[in-house]
Amino acid sequence: MRRRIDLGPASPLPVALALALTAAAAWAAWLGWDQHRDVQPDGTETGPYEAWQVIGLGLTLLVPVCWAAYRGLAASAVAGVTAGLTCAALYDWSDDASGLFVIGVGMVMVGSLAVTAGVCALIGALKPKTPTARRGG
């Protein structure tokens, strides 16, 4: 017989802070080290990130977001991941002299908010409903 370990209820604020730190650390691990732009033969620049880096970042954050959503902490997941990625992008891109980095940071914020909320909604819809207690009478 397998015993189920109940970790008890998680508090929303520590979960949001932990997810914000996780998101910022994941950004640093997947994107923070790559600052080199690639120059194409026609002179245009691409990068600095490759598609596999961004996909890796998303997949890395999928696990803690799903965990939080399954535990009923969707708001913490959305707020934490969005805040973590937004702060990481702001820090990483703030040396751009043109000032256009603010648009990119805003896009990261809106995109991470939308995707995280969508994942949380999907997990909430797929989560098995617990039966309500029947009252005797």
CSV table of N, CA, C and O in Angstrom, one decimal:
chain,number,residue,atom,x,y,z
A,1,MET,N,0.8,-1.2,0.0
A,1,MET,CA,0.0,0.0,0.0
A,1,MET,C,0.9,1.2,0.0
A,1,MET,O,1.8,1.3,0.8
A,2,ARG,N,0.6,2.2,-0.9
A,2,ARG,CA,1.3,3.4,-1.0
A,2,ARG,C,0.7,4.5,-0.1
A,2,ARG,O,-0.5,4.6,0.0
A,3,ARG,N,1.6,5.2,0.7
A,3,ARG,CA,1.1,6.3,1.5
A,3,ARG,C,1.2,7.6,0.8
A,3,ARG,O,2.3,7.8,0.1
A,4,ARG,N,0.2,8.4,0.9
A,4,ARG,CA,0.3,9.7,0.2
A,4,ARG,C,0.7,10.7,1.3
A,4,ARG,O,0.2,10.7,2.4
A,5,ILE,N,1.7,11.5,0.9
A,5,ILE,CA,2.2,12.5,1.8
A,5,ILE,C,1.5,13.8,1.5
A,5,ILE,O,1.6,14.3,0.4
A,6,ASP,N,0.9,14.3,2.5
A,6,ASP,CA,0.2,15.6,2.3
A,6,ASP,C,1.1,16.7,2.9
A,6,ASP,O,1.4,16.7,4.1
A,7,LEU,N,1.4,17.6,2.0
A,7,LEU,CA,2.3,18.7,2.4
A,7,LEU,C,1.6,19.9,3.0
A,7,LEU,O,2.2,20.8,3.4
A,8,GLY,N,0.3,19.7,3.1
A,8,GLY,CA,-0.5,20.8,3.7
A,8,GLY,C,-0.8,21.9,2.7
A,8,GLY,O,-0.2,21.9,1.6
A,9,PRO,N,-1.6,22.9,3.0
A,9,PRO,CA,-1.8,24.0,2.1
A,9,PRO,C,-0.6,24.9,2.0
A,9,PRO,O,0.1,25.2,2.9
A,10,ALA,N,-0.4,25.4,0.8
A,10,ALA,CA,0.6,26.3,0.5
A,10,ALA,C,0.0,27.7,0.5
A,10,ALA,O,-1.1,28.0,0.1
A,11,SER,N,0.8,28.6,1.0
A,11,SER,CA,0.4,30.0,1.1
A,11,SER,C,0.7,30.7,-0.2
A,11,SER,O,1.7,30.5,-0.8
A,12,PRO,N,-0.2,31.6,-0.7
A,12,PRO,CA,-0.1,32.2,-2.0
A,12,PRO,C,1.1,33.1,-2.1
A,12,PRO,O,1.8,33.1,-3.2
A,13,LEU,N,1.4,33.9,-1.1
A,13,LEU,CA,2.6,34.9,-1.3
A,13,LEU,C,3.9,34.2,-1.4
A,13,LEU,O,4.7,34.5,-2.3
A,14,PRO,N,4.3,33.2,-0.5
A,14,PRO,CA,5.5,32.5,-0.7
A,14,PRO,C,5.6,31.7,-2.1
A,14,PRO,O,6.7,31.7,-2.7
A,15,VAL,N,4.5,31.2,-2.5
A,15,VAL,CA,4.5,30.5,-3.8
A,15,VAL,C,4.8,31.5,-4.9
A,15,VAL,O,5.6,31.2,-5.8
A,16,ALA,N,4.1,32.7,-4.9
A,16,ALA,CA,4.4,33.7,-5.9
A,16,ALA,C,5.8,34.1,-5.9
A,16,ALA,O,6.4,34.3,-7.0
A,17,LEU,N,6.4,34.4,-4.7
A,17,LEU,CA,7.8,34.8,-4.6
A,17,LEU,C,8.7,33.7,-5.1
A,17,LEU,O,9.7,34.0,-5.9
A,18,ALA,N,8.4,32.4,-4.8
A,18,ALA,CA,9.3,31.3,-5.2
A,18,ALA,C,9.2,31.2,-6.8
A,18,ALA,O,10.2,31.0,-7.4
A,19,LEU,N,8.0,31.4,-7.3
A,19,LEU,CA,7.9,31.3,-8.8
A,19,LEU,C,8.5,32.5,-9.5
A,19,LEU,O,9.1,32.3,-10.6
A,20,ALA,N,8.5,33.6,-8.9
A,20,ALA,CA,9.2,34.8,-9.4
A,20,ALA,C,10.7,34.5,-9.5
A,20,ALA,O,11.4,34.8,-10.5
A,21,LEU,N,11.2,34.0,-8.4
A,21,LEU,CA,12.7,33.7,-8.3
A,21,LEU,C,13.0,32.6,-9.3
A,21,LEU,O,14.1,32.6,-10.0
A,22,THR,N,12.1,31.6,-9.4
A,22,THR,CA,12.4,30.5,-10.4
A,22,THR,C,12.4,31.0,-11.8
A,22,THR,O,13.2,30.6,-12.6
A,23,ALA,N,11.4,31.9,-12.1
A,23,ALA,CA,11.4,32.4,-13.5
A,23,ALA,C,12.6,33.3,-13.8
A,23,ALA,O,13.2,33.2,-14.9
A,24,ALA,N,13.0,34.1,-12.8
A,24,ALA,CA,14.2,34.9,-13.1
A,24,ALA,C,15.5,34.0,-13.2
A,24,ALA,O,16.3,34.3,-14.1
A,25,ALA,N,15.6,33.0,-12.4
A,25,ALA,CA,16.7,32.1,-12.5
A,25,ALA,C,16.7,31.3,-13.8
A,25,ALA,O,17.7,31.1,-14.4
A,26,ALA,N,15.5,30.9,-14.2
A,26,ALA,CA,15.4,30.2,-15.5
A,26,ALA,C,15.8,31.1,-16.7
A,26,ALA,O,16.4,30.7,-17.6
A,27,TRP,N,15.4,32.4,-16.6
A,27,TRP,CA,15.8,33.3,-17.6
A,27,TRP,C,17.3,33.4,-17.7
A,27,TRP,O,17.9,33.4,-18.8
A,28,ALA,N,17.9,33.5,-16.5
A,28,ALA,CA,19.4,33.6,-16.5
A,28,ALA,C,20.0,32.4,-17.0
A,28,ALA,O,21.0,32.5,-17.8
A,29,ALA,N,19.5,31.2,-16.7
A,29,ALA,CA,20.1,30.0,-17.2
A,29,ALA,C,19.9,29.8,-18.7
A,29,ALA,O,20.8,29.3,-19.4
A,30,TRP,N,18.7,30.1,-19.2
A,30,TRP,CA,18.4,29.8,-20.6
A,30,TRP,C,18.8,31.0,-21.5
A,30,TRP,O,19.3,30.8,-22.7
A,31,LEU,N,18.6,32.2,-21.1
A,31,LEU,CA,18.8,33.4,-22.0
A,31,LEU,C,19.9,34.4,-21.5
A,31,LEU,O,20.4,35.1,-22.3
A,32,GLY,N,20.1,34.4,-20.2
A,32,GLY,CA,21.0,35.5,-19.7
A,32,GLY,C,22.4,35.4,-20.2
A,32,GLY,O,23.1,36.5,-20.2
A,33,TRP,N,22.9,34.3,-20.5
A,33,TRP,CA,24.3,34.1,-20.9
A,33,TRP,C,24.6,34.5,-22.4
A,33,TRP,O,25.7,34.7,-22.8
A,34,ASP,N,23.5,34.5,-23.2
A,34,ASP,CA,23.7,34.7,-24.7
A,34,ASP,C,23.4,36.2,-25.0
A,34,ASP,O,22.2,36.6,-25.1
A,35,GLN,N,24.4,36.9,-25.2
A,35,GLN,CA,24.3,38.4,-25.5
A,35,GLN,C,24.8,38.7,-26.9
A,35,GLN,O,24.9,39.8,-27.3
A,36,HIS,N,25.2,37.6,-27.7
A,36,HIS,CA,25.8,37.8,-29.0
A,36,HIS,C,24.8,37.8,-30.1
A,36,HIS,O,24.0,36.9,-30.2
A,37,ARG,N,24.8,38.8,-30.9
A,37,ARG,CA,23.9,38.9,-32.1
A,37,ARG,C,24.6,38.3,-33.3
A,37,ARG,O,25.8,38.5,-33.5
A,38,ASP,N,23.9,37.5,-34.1
A,38,ASP,CA,24.4,36.9,-35.3
A,38,ASP,C,24.2,37.8,-36.5
A,38,ASP,O,23.1,38.3,-36.7
A,39,VAL,N,25.3,38.1,-37.3
A,39,VAL,CA,25.2,38.9,-38.5
A,39,VAL,C,25.1,38.0,-39.7
A,39,VAL,O,25.9,37.1,-39.9
A,40,GLN,N,24.0,38.2,-40.4
A,40,GLN,CA,23.7,37.3,-41.6
A,40,GLN,C,24.6,37.9,-42.8
A,40,GLN,O,25.1,39.0,-42.7
A,41,PRO,N,24.7,37.1,-43.8
A,41,PRO,CA,25.5,37.5,-45.0
A,41,PRO,C,25.0,38.8,-45.6
A,41,PRO,O,25.8,39.5,-46.2
A,42,ASP,N,23.7,39.1,-45.5
A,42,ASP,CA,23.2,40.3,-46.1
A,42,ASP,C,23.3,41.5,-45.2
A,42,ASP,O,22.9,42.6,-45.5
A,43,GLY,N,24.0,41.3,-44.0
A,43,GLY,CA,24.2,42.4,-43.1
A,43,GLY,C,23.2,42.6,-42.0
A,43,GLY,O,23.4,43.4,-41.1
A,44,THR,N,22.1,41.8,-42.0
A,44,THR,CA,21.1,42.0,-41.0
A,44,THR,C,21.5,41.2,-39.7
A,44,THR,O,22.3,40.2,-39.8
A,45,GLU,N,21.0,41.6,-38.6
A,45,GLU,CA,21.3,41.0,-37.4
A,45,GLU,C,20.2,40.2,-36.8
A,45,GLU,O,19.0,40.6,-37.0
A,46,THR,N,20.4,39.0,-36.2
A,46,THR,CA,19.4,38.3,-35.6
A,46,THR,C,19.9,37.9,-34.2
A,46,THR,O,21.1,38.0,-33.9
A,47,GLY,N,19.0,37.5,-33.3
A,47,GLY,CA,19.3,37.1,-32.0
A,47,GLY,C,19.1,38.2,-31.0
A,47,GLY,O,18.4,39.2,-31.2
A,48,PRO,N,19.6,38.0,-29.8
A,48,PRO,CA,20.7,37.1,-29.5
A,48,PRO,C,20.2,35.7,-29.1
A,48,PRO,O,21.0,34.8,-29.0
A,49,TYR,N,18.9,35.5,-29.0
A,49,TYR,CA,18.4,34.2,-28.6
A,49,TYR,C,18.0,33.3,-29.8
A,49,TYR,O,17.5,33.8,-30.8
A,50,GLU,N,18.2,32.0,-29.6
A,50,GLU,CA,17.8,31.0,-30.6
A,50,GLU,C,16.4,30.5,-30.1
A,50,GLU,O,16.1,30.5,-28.9
A,51,ALA,N,15.7,29.9,-31.0
A,51,ALA,CA,14.4,29.3,-30.6
A,51,ALA,C,14.4,28.3,-29.5
A,51,ALA,O,13.6,28.2,-28.6
A,52,TRP,N,15.5,27.4,-29.6
A,52,TRP,CA,15.6,26.3,-28.6
A,52,TRP,C,15.8,26.9,-27.2
A,52,TRP,O,15.3,26.3,-26.2
A,53,GLN,N,16.4,28.1,-27.1
A,53,GLN,CA,16.6,28.7,-25.7
A,53,GLN,C,15.2,29.1,-25.2
A,53,GLN,O,14.9,28.9,-24.0
A,54,VAL,N,14.4,29.8,-26.0
A,54,VAL,CA,13.1,30.3,-25.5
A,54,VAL,C,12.2,29.1,-25.2
A,54,VAL,O,11.4,29.1,-24.2
A,55,ILE,N,12.2,28.1,-26.1
A,55,ILE,CA,11.4,26.9,-25.8
A,55,ILE,C,11.8,26.2,-24.5
A,55,ILE,O,11.0,25.8,-23.7
A,56,GLY,N,13.1,26.1,-24.3
A,56,GLY,CA,13.6,25.5,-23.0
A,56,GLY,C,13.2,26.3,-21.8
A,56,GLY,O,12.8,25.7,-20.8
A,57,LEU,N,13.2,27.6,-21.9
A,57,LEU,CA,12.7,28.5,-20.8
A,57,LEU,C,11.2,28.2,-20.6
A,57,LEU,O,10.8,28.0,-19.4
A,58,GLY,N,10.4,28.1,-21.6
A,58,GLY,CA,9.0,27.8,-21.4
A,58,GLY,C,8.7,26.5,-20.8
A,58,GLY,O,7.9,26.3,-19.9
A,59,LEU,N,9.4,25.5,-21.3
A,59,LEU,CA,9.2,24.1,-20.8
A,59,LEU,C,9.7,24.0,-19.3
A,59,LEU,O,9.1,23.3,-18.5
A,60,THR,N,10.8,24.7,-19.0
A,60,THR,CA,11.3,24.7,-17.6
A,60,THR,C,10.2,25.3,-16.7
A,60,THR,O,10.0,24.8,-15.6
A,61,LEU,N,9.6,26.4,-17.1
A,61,LEU,CA,8.6,27.0,-16.2
A,61,LEU,C,7.2,26.3,-16.2
A,61,LEU,O,6.4,26.5,-15.3
A,62,LEU,N,7.0,25.4,-17.2
A,62,LEU,CA,5.7,24.7,-17.3
A,62,LEU,C,5.5,23.8,-16.0
A,62,LEU,O,4.4,23.8,-15.5
A,63,VAL,N,6.5,23.2,-15.5
A,63,VAL,CA,6.4,22.3,-14.4
A,63,VAL,C,5.9,23.0,-13.1
A,63,VAL,O,4.9,22.7,-12.5
A,64,PRO,N,6.6,24.1,-12.7
A,64,PRO,CA,6.1,24.8,-11.5
A,64,PRO,C,4.8,25.5,-11.7
A,64,PRO,O,4.0,25.6,-10.7
A,65,VAL,N,4.5,26.0,-12.9
A,65,VAL,CA,3.2,26.6,-13.1
A,65,VAL,C,2.1,25.6,-13.0
A,65,VAL,O,1.0,25.8,-12.3
A,66,CYS,N,2.3,24.4,-13.6
A,66,CYS,CA,1.3,23.3,-13.5
A,66,CYS,C,1.1,22.9,-12.0
A,66,CYS,O,0.0,22.7,-11.6
A,67,TRP,N,2.2,22.8,-11.3
A,67,TRP,CA,2.1,22.4,-9.9
A,67,TRP,C,1.2,23.4,-9.1
A,67,TRP,O,0.3,23.0,-8.4
A,68,ALA,N,1.5,24.7,-9.3
A,68,ALA,CA,0.8,25.7,-8.6
A,68,ALA,C,-0.7,25.7,-9.0
A,68,ALA,O,-1.5,25.9,-8.1
A,69,ALA,N,-0.9,25.6,-10.2
A,69,ALA,CA,-2.3,25.6,-10.7
A,69,ALA,C,-3.1,24.4,-10.2
A,69,ALA,O,-4.2,24.6,-9.8
A,70,TYR,N,-2.4,23.3,-10.1
A,70,TYR,CA,-3.1,22.1,-9.6
A,70,TYR,C,-3.4,22.2,-8.1
A,70,TYR,O,-4.4,21.7,-7.6
A,71,ARG,N,-2.6,22.9,-7.4
A,71,ARG,CA,-2.8,23.1,-6.0
A,71,ARG,C,-3.7,24.3,-5.7
A,71,ARG,O,-3.9,24.6,-4.5
A,72,GLY,N,-4.3,24.9,-6.7
A,72,GLY,CA,-5.3,25.9,-6.5
A,72,GLY,C,-4.6,27.3,-6.3
A,72,GLY,O,-5.2,28.2,-5.8
A,73,LEU,N,-3.4,27.5,-6.8
A,73,LEU,CA,-2.7,28.7,-6.6
A,73,LEU,C,-2.4,29.3,-8.0
A,73,LEU,O,-1.3,29.8,-8.2
A,74,ALA,N,-3.4,29.4,-8.8
A,74,ALA,CA,-3.2,29.9,-10.2
A,74,ALA,C,-2.8,31.4,-10.2
A,74,ALA,O,-1.9,31.8,-10.9
A,75,ALA,N,-3.4,32.1,-9.3
A,75,ALA,CA,-3.1,33.6,-9.2
A,75,ALA,C,-1.6,33.8,-8.8
A,75,ALA,O,-1.0,34.7,-9.4
A,76,SER,N,-1.1,33.0,-7.9
A,76,SER,CA,0.3,33.0,-7.5
A,76,SER,C,1.2,32.7,-8.7
A,76,SER,O,2.2,33.3,-8.9
A,77,ALA,N,0.8,31.7,-9.5
A,77,ALA,CA,1.6,31.3,-10.6
A,77,ALA,C,1.7,32.4,-11.6
A,77,ALA,O,2.7,32.7,-12.1
A,78,VAL,N,0.5,32.9,-12.0
A,78,VAL,CA,0.5,34.0,-13.0
A,78,VAL,C,1.3,35.2,-12.5
A,78,VAL,O,2.1,35.7,-13.3
A,79,ALA,N,1.0,35.6,-11.3
A,79,ALA,CA,1.7,36.8,-10.8
A,79,ALA,C,3.2,36.6,-10.7
A,79,ALA,O,4.0,37.4,-11.0
A,80,GLY,N,3.6,35.4,-10.1
A,80,GLY,CA,5.0,35.2,-9.9
A,80,GLY,C,5.8,35.0,-11.1
A,80,GLY,O,6.9,35.6,-11.3
A,81,VAL,N,5.3,34.2,-12.1
A,81,VAL,CA,6.1,34.0,-13.3
A,81,VAL,C,6.1,35.3,-14.1
A,81,VAL,O,7.2,35.6,-14.7
A,82,THR,N,5.0,36.0,-14.2
A,82,THR,CA,5.0,37.2,-14.9
A,82,THR,C,6.0,38.2,-14.3
A,82,THR,O,6.8,38.9,-15.1
A,83,ALA,N,6.0,38.4,-13.0
A,83,ALA,CA,6.9,39.3,-12.4
A,83,ALA,C,8.3,38.9,-12.6
A,83,ALA,O,9.2,39.7,-12.9
A,84,GLY,N,8.6,37.6,-12.4
A,84,GLY,CA,10.0,37.1,-12.6
A,84,GLY,C,10.6,37.3,-13.9
A,84,GLY,O,11.7,37.8,-14.1
A,85,LEU,N,9.8,37.0,-15.0
A,85,LEU,CA,10.2,37.2,-16.3
A,85,LEU,C,10.3,38.6,-16.7
A,85,LEU,O,11.3,39.0,-17.4
A,86,THR,N,9.4,39.4,-16.3
A,86,THR,CA,9.4,40.9,-16.6
A,86,THR,C,10.7,41.5,-16.0
A,86,THR,O,11.4,42.3,-16.6
A,87,CYS,N,10.9,41.2,-14.7
A,87,CYS,CA,12.1,41.8,-14.0
A,87,CYS,C,13.4,41.3,-14.7
A,87,CYS,O,14.3,42.1,-14.9
A,88,ALA,N,13.4,40.0,-15.1
A,88,ALA,CA,14.6,39.5,-15.7
A,88,ALA,C,14.9,40.2,-17.1
A,88,ALA,O,16.0,40.5,-17.4
A,89,ALA,N,13.8,40.3,-17.8
A,89,ALA,CA,14.0,41.0,-19.1
A,89,ALA,C,14.4,42.4,-19.0
A,89,ALA,O,15.3,42.9,-19.7
A,90,LEU,N,13.8,43.1,-18.0
A,90,LEU,CA,14.2,44.5,-17.7
A,90,LEU,C,15.6,44.6,-17.4
A,90,LEU,O,16.4,45.5,-17.9
A,91,TYR,N,16.1,43.8,-16.5
A,91,TYR,CA,17.5,43.8,-16.1
A,91,TYR,C,18.4,43.4,-17.3
A,91,TYR,O,19.4,44.1,-17.5
A,92,ASP,N,18.0,42.4,-18.0
A,92,ASP,CA,18.9,41.9,-19.1
A,92,ASP,C,19.0,42.9,-20.3
A,92,ASP,O,20.0,43.0,-20.9
A,93,TRP,N,17.9,43.6,-20.6
A,93,TRP,CA,17.9,44.5,-21.7
A,93,TRP,C,18.0,45.9,-21.4
A,93,TRP,O,18.0,46.8,-22.4
A,94,SER,N,18.2,46.3,-20.2
A,94,SER,CA,18.2,47.8,-19.8
A,94,SER,C,19.4,48.5,-20.4
A,94,SER,O,19.4,49.7,-20.3
A,95,ASP,N,20.4,47.8,-20.9
A,95,ASP,CA,21.6,48.5,-21.4
A,95,ASP,C,21.4,49.0,-22.9
A,95,ASP,O,22.3,49.6,-23.5
A,96,ASP,N,20.2,48.8,-23.4
A,96,ASP,CA,19.9,49.2,-24.8
A,96,ASP,C,19.8,50.7,-24.8
A,96,ASP,O,18.9,51.3,-24.2
A,97,ALA,N,20.6,51.4,-25.6
A,97,ALA,CA,20.7,52.8,-25.6
A,97,ALA,C,19.5,53.4,-26.4
A,97,ALA,O,19.1,54.6,-26.1
A,98,SER,N,18.8,52.7,-27.2
A,98,SER,CA,17.7,53.2,-28.0
A,98,SER,C,16.5,53.4,-27.2
A,98,SER,O,15.6,54.2,-27.5
A,99,GLY,N,16.3,52.7,-26.1
A,99,GLY,CA,15.1,52.8,-25.2
A,99,GLY,C,14.0,51.9,-25.7
A,99,GLY,O,13.0,51.8,-25.0
A,100,LEU,N,14.2,51.2,-26.8
A,100,LEU,CA,13.2,50.3,-27.3
A,100,LEU,C,13.0,49.1,-26.5
A,100,LEU,O,12.1,48.3,-26.7
A,101,PHE,N,14.0,48.8,-25.6
A,101,PHE,CA,13.9,47.6,-24.8
A,101,PHE,C,12.6,47.6,-24.0
A,101,PHE,O,12.1,46.6,-23.6
A,102,VAL,N,12.0,48.8,-23.7
A,102,VAL,CA,10.8,48.9,-22.9
A,102,VAL,C,9.7,48.2,-23.6
A,102,VAL,O,8.8,47.6,-23.0
A,103,ILE,N,9.6,48.3,-24.9
A,103,ILE,CA,8.6,47.7,-25.7
A,103,ILE,C,8.7,46.2,-25.6
A,103,ILE,O,7.8,45.4,-25.4
A,104,GLY,N,10.0,45.7,-25.7
A,104,GLY,CA,10.2,44.3,-25.5
A,104,GLY,C,9.9,43.7,-24.2
A,104,GLY,O,9.3,42.7,-24.0
A,105,VAL,N,10.2,44.5,-23.1
A,105,VAL,CA,9.8,44.1,-21.8
A,105,VAL,C,8.3,44.1,-21.6
A,105,VAL,O,7.8,43.1,-21.0
A,106,GLY,N,7.6,45.0,-22.2
A,106,GLY,CA,6.2,45.0,-22.1
A,106,GLY,C,5.6,43.8,-22.9
A,106,GLY,O,4.6,43.2,-22.4
A,107,MET,N,6.2,43.4,-24.0
A,107,MET,CA,5.8,42.2,-24.7
A,107,MET,C,6.0,40.9,-23.9
A,107,MET,O,5.2,40.0,-23.9
A,108,VAL,N,7.1,40.9,-23.2
A,108,VAL,CA,7.4,39.8,-22.3
A,108,VAL,C,6.4,39.7,-21.2
A,108,VAL,O,5.8,38.6,-20.9
A,109,MET,N,6.0,40.9,-20.6
A,109,MET,CA,5.0,40.9,-19.5
A,109,MET,C,3.7,40.4,-20.0
A,109,MET,O,3.1,39.5,-19.4
A,110,VAL,N,3.2,40.9,-21.1
A,110,VAL,CA,1.9,40.6,-21.6
A,110,VAL,C,1.9,39.1,-22.1
A,110,VAL,O,0.9,38.4,-21.8
A,111,GLY,N,2.9,38.7,-22.8
A,111,GLY,CA,3.0,37.3,-23.2
A,111,GLY,C,3.1,36.3,-22.1
A,111,GLY,O,2.3,35.3,-22.1
A,112,SER,N,3.9,36.6,-21.1
A,112,SER,CA,4.0,35.6,-20.0
A,112,SER,C,2.7,35.6,-19.2
A,112,SER,O,2.3,34.6,-18.7
A,113,LEU,N,2.0,36.8,-19.0
A,113,LEU,CA,0.8,36.8,-18.4
A,113,LEU,C,-0.3,36.0,-19.1
A,113,LEU,O,-1.0,35.2,-18.5
A,114,ALA,N,-0.4,36.1,-20.4
A,114,ALA,CA,-1.4,35.4,-21.2
A,114,ALA,C,-1.1,33.9,-21.2
A,114,ALA,O,-2.0,33.1,-21.0
A,115,VAL,N,0.1,33.5,-21.4
A,115,VAL,CA,0.4,32.1,-21.5
A,115,VAL,C,0.3,31.4,-20.1
A,115,VAL,O,-0.3,30.3,-20.0
A,116,THR,N,0.8,32.0,-19.1
A,116,THR,CA,0.6,31.5,-17.8
A,116,THR,C,-0.8,31.4,-17.4
A,116,THR,O,-1.2,30.3,-16.8
A,117,ALA,N,-1.6,32.4,-17.6
A,117,ALA,CA,-3.0,32.3,-17.3
A,117,ALA,C,-3.7,31.2,-18.1
A,117,ALA,O,-4.6,30.5,-17.6
A,118,GLY,N,-3.4,31.1,-19.4
A,118,GLY,CA,-3.9,30.0,-20.2
A,118,GLY,C,-3.6,28.6,-19.7
A,118,GLY,O,-4.5,27.7,-19.6
A,119,VAL,N,-2.3,28.4,-19.3
A,119,VAL,CA,-1.9,27.1,-18.8
A,119,VAL,C,-2.7,26.8,-17.5
A,119,VAL,O,-3.2,25.7,-17.2
A,120,CYS,N,-2.8,27.9,-16.6
A,120,CYS,CA,-3.5,27.7,-15.3
A,120,CYS,C,-5.0,27.4,-15.6
A,120,CYS,O,-5.6,26.5,-14.9
A,121,ALA,N,-5.6,28.0,-16.5
A,121,ALA,CA,-7.0,27.7,-16.9
A,121,ALA,C,-7.2,26.3,-17.4
A,121,ALA,O,-8.1,25.6,-17.0
A,122,LEU,N,-6.2,25.9,-18.2
A,122,LEU,CA,-6.3,24.5,-18.7
A,122,LEU,C,-6.1,23.5,-17.6
A,122,LEU,O,-6.9,22.5,-17.6
A,123,ILE,N,-5.2,23.7,-16.7
A,123,ILE,CA,-5.0,22.8,-15.6
A,123,ILE,C,-6.2,22.8,-14.7
A,123,ILE,O,-6.7,21.7,-14.3
A,124,GLY,N,-6.8,23.9,-14.5
A,124,GLY,CA,-8.0,24.0,-13.7
A,124,GLY,C,-9.2,23.3,-14.3
A,124,GLY,O,-10.0,22.6,-13.6
A,125,ALA,N,-9.3,23.3,-15.6
A,125,ALA,CA,-10.3,22.6,-16.3
A,125,ALA,C,-10.1,21.1,-16.3
A,125,ALA,O,-11.1,20.3,-16.3
A,126,LEU,N,-8.9,20.7,-16.4
A,126,LEU,CA,-8.5,19.2,-16.4
A,126,LEU,C,-8.5,18.6,-15.0
A,126,LEU,O,-8.5,17.4,-14.9
A,127,LYS,N,-8.3,19.4,-14.0
A,127,LYS,CA,-8.2,18.9,-12.7
A,127,LYS,C,-9.5,18.1,-12.3
A,127,LYS,O,-10.6,18.7,-12.4
A,128,PRO,N,-9.3,16.9,-11.7
A,128,PRO,CA,-10.5,16.2,-11.3
A,128,PRO,C,-11.2,16.9,-10.2
A,128,PRO,O,-10.6,17.4,-9.3
A,129,LYS,N,-12.5,17.0,-10.3
A,129,LYS,CA,-13.3,17.6,-9.2
A,129,LYS,C,-13.5,16.7,-8.0
A,129,LYS,O,-13.7,15.5,-8.2
A,130,THR,N,-13.3,17.2,-6.9
A,130,THR,CA,-13.5,16.4,-5.6
A,130,THR,C,-14.9,16.3,-5.3
A,130,THR,O,-15.7,17.3,-5.4
A,131,PRO,N,-15.4,15.2,-4.9
A,131,PRO,CA,-16.8,15.0,-4.6
A,131,PRO,C,-17.1,15.8,-3.3
A,131,PRO,O,-16.3,15.9,-2.4
A,132,THR,N,-18.3,16.4,-3.3
A,132,THR,CA,-18.7,17.1,-2.1
A,132,THR,C,-19.2,16.1,-1.0
A,132,THR,O,-19.7,15.1,-1.4
A,133,ALA,N,-19.0,16.5,0.2
A,133,ALA,CA,-19.5,15.6,1.3
A,133,ALA,C,-21.0,15.6,1.3
A,133,ALA,O,-21.6,16.6,1.2
A,134,ARG,N,-21.5,14.4,1.5
A,134,ARG,CA,-23.0,14.3,1.6
A,134,ARG,C,-23.4,14.4,3.0
A,134,ARG,O,-22.8,13.9,3.9
A,135,ARG,N,-24.5,15.1,3.2
A,135,ARG,CA,-25.0,15.3,4.6
A,135,ARG,C,-26.1,14.2,4.8
A,135,ARG,O,-26.9,13.9,4.0
A,136,GLY,N,-26.0,13.7,6.0
A,136,GLY,CA,-27.0,12.7,6.4
A,136,GLY,C,-28.3,13.4,6.8
A,136,GLY,O,-28.2,14.5,7.3
A,137,GLY,N,-29.3,12.8,6.7
A,137,GLY,CA,-30.5,13.5,7.1
A,137,GLY,C,-31.7,12.8,7.1
A,137,GLY,O,-32.5,12.1,7.1
